CSV table of C-alpha atoms in Angstrom, one decimal:
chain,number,residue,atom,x,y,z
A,12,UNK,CA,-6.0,-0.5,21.4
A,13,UNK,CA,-8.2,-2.6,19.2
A,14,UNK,CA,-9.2,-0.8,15.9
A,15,UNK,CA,-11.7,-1.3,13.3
A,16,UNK,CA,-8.6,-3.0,10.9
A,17,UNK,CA,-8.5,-5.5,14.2
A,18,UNK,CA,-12.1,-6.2,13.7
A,19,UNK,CA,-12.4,-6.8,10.6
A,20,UNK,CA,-8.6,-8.7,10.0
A,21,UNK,CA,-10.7,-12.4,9.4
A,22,UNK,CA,-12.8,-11.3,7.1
A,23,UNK,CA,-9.9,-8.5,4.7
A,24,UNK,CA,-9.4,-11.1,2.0
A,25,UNK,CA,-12.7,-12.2,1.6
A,26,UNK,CA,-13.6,-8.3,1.0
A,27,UNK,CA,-10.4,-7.8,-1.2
A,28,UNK,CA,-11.5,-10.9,-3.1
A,29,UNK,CA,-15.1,-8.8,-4.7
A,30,UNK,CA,-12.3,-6.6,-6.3
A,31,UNK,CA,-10.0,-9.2,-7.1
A,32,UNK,CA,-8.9,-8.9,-10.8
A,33,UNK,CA,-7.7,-5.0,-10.0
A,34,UNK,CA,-6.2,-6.5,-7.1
A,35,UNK,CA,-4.5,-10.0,-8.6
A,36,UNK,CA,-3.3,-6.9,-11.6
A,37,UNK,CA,-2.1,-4.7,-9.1
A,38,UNK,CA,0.0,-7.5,-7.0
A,39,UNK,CA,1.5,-8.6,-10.1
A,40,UNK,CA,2.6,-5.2,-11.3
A,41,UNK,CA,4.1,-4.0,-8.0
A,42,UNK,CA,6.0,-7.3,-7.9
A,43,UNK,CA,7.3,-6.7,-11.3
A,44,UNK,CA,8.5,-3.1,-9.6
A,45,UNK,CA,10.7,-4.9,-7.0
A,46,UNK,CA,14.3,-4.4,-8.2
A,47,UNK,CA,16.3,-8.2,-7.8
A,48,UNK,CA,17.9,-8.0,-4.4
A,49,UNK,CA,16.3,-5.0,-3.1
A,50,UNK,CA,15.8,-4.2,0.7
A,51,UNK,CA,11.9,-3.4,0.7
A,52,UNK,CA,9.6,-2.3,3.3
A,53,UNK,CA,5.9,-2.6,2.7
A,54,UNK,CA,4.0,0.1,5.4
A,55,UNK,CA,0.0,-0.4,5.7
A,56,UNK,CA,0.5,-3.9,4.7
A,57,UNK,CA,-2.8,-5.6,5.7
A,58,UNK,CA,-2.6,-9.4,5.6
A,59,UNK,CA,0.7,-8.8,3.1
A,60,UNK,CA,-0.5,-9.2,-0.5
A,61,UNK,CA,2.0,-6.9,-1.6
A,62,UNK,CA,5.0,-8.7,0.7
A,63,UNK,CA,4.2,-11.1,-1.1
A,64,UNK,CA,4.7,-10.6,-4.2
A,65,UNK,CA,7.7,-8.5,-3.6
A,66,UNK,CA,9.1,-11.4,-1.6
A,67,UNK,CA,9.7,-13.0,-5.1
A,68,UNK,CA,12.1,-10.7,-5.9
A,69,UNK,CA,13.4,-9.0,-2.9
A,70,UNK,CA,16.5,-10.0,-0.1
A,71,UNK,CA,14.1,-9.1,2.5
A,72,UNK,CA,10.7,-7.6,2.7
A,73,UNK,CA,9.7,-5.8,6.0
A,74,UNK,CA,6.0,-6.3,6.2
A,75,UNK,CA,4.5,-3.7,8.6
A,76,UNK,CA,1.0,-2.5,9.6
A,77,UNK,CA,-0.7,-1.4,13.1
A,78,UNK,CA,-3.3,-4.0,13.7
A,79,UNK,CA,-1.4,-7.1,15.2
A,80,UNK,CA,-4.4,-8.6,13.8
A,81,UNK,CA,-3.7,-8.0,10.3
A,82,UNK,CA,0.1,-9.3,10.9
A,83,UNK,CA,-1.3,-12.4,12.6
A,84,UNK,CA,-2.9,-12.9,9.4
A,85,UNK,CA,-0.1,-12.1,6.9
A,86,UNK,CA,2.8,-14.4,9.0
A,87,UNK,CA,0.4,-17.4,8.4
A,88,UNK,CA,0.4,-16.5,4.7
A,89,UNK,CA,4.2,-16.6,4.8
A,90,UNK,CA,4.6,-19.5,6.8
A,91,UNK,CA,2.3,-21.1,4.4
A,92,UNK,CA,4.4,-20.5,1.5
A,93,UNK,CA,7.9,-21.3,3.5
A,94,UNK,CA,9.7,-18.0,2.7
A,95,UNK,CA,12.5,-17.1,4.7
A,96,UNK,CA,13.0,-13.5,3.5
A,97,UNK,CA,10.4,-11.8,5.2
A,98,UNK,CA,10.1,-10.1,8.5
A,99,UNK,CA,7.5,-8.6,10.4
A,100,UNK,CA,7.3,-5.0,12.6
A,101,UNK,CA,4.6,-2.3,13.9
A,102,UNK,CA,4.9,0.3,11.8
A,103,UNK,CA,2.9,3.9,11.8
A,104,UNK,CA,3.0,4.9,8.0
A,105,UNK,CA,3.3,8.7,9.1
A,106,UNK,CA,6.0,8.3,11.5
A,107,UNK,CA,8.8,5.2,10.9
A,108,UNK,CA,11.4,4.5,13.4
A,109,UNK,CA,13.6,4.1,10.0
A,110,UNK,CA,17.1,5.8,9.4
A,111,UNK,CA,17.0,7.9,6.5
A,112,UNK,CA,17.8,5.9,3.1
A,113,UNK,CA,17.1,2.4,4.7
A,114,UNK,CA,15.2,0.3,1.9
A,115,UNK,CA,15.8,0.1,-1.7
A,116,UNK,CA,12.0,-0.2,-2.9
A,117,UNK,CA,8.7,1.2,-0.5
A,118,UNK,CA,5.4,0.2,-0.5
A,119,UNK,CA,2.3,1.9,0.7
A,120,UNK,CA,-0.7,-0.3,-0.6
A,121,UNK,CA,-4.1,1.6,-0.3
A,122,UNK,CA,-3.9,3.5,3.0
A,123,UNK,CA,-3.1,6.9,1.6
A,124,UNK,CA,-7.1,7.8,0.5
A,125,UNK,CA,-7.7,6.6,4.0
A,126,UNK,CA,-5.3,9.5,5.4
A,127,UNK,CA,-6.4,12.9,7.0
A,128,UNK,CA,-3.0,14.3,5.5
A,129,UNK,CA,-2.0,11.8,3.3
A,130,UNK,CA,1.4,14.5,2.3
A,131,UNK,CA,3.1,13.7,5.9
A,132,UNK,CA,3.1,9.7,4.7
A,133,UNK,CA,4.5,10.3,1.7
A,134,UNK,CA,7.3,12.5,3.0
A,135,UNK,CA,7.8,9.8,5.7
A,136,UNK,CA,7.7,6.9,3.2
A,137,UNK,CA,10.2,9.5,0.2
A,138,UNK,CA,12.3,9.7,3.3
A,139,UNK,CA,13.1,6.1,4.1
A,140,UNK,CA,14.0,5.5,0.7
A,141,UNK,CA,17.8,5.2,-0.7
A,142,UNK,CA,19.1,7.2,-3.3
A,143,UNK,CA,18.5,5.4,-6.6
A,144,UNK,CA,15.4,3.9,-4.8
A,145,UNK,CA,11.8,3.4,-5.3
A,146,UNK,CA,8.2,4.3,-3.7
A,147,UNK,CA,5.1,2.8,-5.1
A,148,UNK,CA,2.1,3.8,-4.0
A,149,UNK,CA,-0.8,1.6,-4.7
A,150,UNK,CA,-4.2,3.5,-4.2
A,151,UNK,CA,-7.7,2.8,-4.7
A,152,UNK,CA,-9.1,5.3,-6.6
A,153,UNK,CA,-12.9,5.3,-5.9
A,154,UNK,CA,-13.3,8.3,-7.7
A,155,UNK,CA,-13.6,6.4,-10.4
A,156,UNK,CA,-15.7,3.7,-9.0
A,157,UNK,CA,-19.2,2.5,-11.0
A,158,UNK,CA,-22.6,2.2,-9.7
A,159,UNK,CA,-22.1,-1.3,-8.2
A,160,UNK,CA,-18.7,-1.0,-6.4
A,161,UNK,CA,-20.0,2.3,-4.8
A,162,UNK,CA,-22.9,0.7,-3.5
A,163,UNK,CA,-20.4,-2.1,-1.9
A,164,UNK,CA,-18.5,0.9,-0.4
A,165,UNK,CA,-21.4,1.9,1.9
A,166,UNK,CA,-21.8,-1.4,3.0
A,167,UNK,CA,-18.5,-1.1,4.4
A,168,UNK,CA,-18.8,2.5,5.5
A,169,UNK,CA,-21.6,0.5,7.6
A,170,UNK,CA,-19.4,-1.5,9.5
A,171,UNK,CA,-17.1,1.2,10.2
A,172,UNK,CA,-15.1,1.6,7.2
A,173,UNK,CA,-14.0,5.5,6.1
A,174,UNK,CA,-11.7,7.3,3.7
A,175,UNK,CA,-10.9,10.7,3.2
A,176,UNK,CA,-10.4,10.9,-0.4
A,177,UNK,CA,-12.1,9.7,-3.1
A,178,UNK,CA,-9.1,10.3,-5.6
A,179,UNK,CA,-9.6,10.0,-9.3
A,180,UNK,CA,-6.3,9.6,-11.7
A,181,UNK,CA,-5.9,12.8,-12.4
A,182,UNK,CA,-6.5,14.2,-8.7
A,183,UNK,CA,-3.9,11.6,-7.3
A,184,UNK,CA,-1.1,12.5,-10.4
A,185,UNK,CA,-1.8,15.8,-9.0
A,186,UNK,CA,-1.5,15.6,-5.3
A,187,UNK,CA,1.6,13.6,-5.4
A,188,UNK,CA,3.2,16.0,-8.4
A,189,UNK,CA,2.8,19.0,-5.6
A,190,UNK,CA,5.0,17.4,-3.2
A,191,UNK,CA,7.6,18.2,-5.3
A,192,UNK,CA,9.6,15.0,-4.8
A,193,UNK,CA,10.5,14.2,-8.3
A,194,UNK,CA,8.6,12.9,-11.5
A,195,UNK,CA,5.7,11.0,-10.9
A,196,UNK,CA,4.8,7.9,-13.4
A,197,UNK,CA,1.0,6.7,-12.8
A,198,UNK,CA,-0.3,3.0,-13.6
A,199,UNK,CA,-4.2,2.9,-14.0
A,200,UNK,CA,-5.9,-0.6,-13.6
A,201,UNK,CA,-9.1,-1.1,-14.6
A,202,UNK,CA,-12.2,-2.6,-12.9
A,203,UNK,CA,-14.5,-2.5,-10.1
A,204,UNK,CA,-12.6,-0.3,-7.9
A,205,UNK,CA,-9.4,0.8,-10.0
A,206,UNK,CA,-6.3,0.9,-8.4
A,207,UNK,CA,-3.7,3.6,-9.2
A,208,UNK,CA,0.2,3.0,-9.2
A,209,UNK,CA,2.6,5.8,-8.2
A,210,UNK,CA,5.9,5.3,-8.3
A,211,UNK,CA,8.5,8.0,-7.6
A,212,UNK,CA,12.6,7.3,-8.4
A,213,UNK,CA,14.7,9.1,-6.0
A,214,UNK,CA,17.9,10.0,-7.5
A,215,UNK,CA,21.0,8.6,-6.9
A,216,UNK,CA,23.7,10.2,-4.7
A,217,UNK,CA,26.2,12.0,-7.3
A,218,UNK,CA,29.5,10.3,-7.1
């Protein structure tokens, strides 16, 4: 079934570009996140900004969305750059085909404000993790958007576009501190739409 993410695949980057410094800081730091050699699955990937930059430091990044469109899009981008570590796969974000434990770092770049229950993702994603792994969760936080940015934001709500939370720091700390998963850390970067990094460490299996 075609989707609005379908649609709009062609034009993504050139959107993502009008908020590009929070997004160019935001790549960089969730590379920097990537543990050397991990096993990483980015869910929600879009045209794979976030694969990648952990492709850098990863063994293998599984880049995974449900538009096809949106893959086609990101497999150029790695065939462009000639990596050899990462793979491609339809994912749903609230419901992963993934053994428990399976990846050493998890990404879910900006899809959880876009989420009726945003919770059952996390879970999902907390759940696919390894012991001694890590989730990062970059999310747009238009909560804390200015004047201008929100004005770009209906323009996209008029071609379809739609989010169910409008999180600010201190509400996103907050909703993923009551899942109850384990400390939360929380990265703010600046700018036209800020981006918020969660990360959550899942403790390692006692020996």
């Amino acid at each position: 079934m075609s989707t609005f993410w379908d649609h709009v695949a062609g034009l993504y980057d050139l959107f993502e570009w009008s908020n590009r410094k929070v997004n160019a800081a935001a790549r960089a730091r969730v590379g920097s996140l990537i543990p050397a050699g991990a096993r990483v699955l980015d869910c929600a990937a879009g045209t794979g900004e976030f694969s990648l930059a952990a492709a850098k430091r990863a063994k293998s990044v599984l880049c995974t969305d449900q538009s096809e469109a949106m893959l086609d899009r990101a497999r150029k981008k790695v065939q462009k750059r000639g990596l050899t570590n990462v793979g491609f796969a339809s994912r749903d974000v609230t419901a992963l085909p993934d053994p428990d434990g399976s990846f050493d770092a998890v990404i879910a770049g900006n899809v959880l404000h876009l989420l009726d229950a945003p919770e059952i993702a996390v879970r999902e994603l907390w759940r696919v993790t390894a012991p001694g792994g890590r989730l990062i969760l970059p999310t747009y936080l238009q909560g804390k958007t200015g004047a201008a940015y929100g004005s770009m934001i209906k323009i996209y709500q008029g071609v379809g576009f739609h989010y169910e939370h409008a999180f600010t720091p201190e509400t996103y700390r907050m909703f993923l501190e009551r899942l109850g998963l384990g400390p939360v850390t929380l990265e703010v970067i600046s700018g036209g739409v800020p981006e918020g990094i969660g990360v959550l460490e899942k403790p390692a299996r006692a020996v």
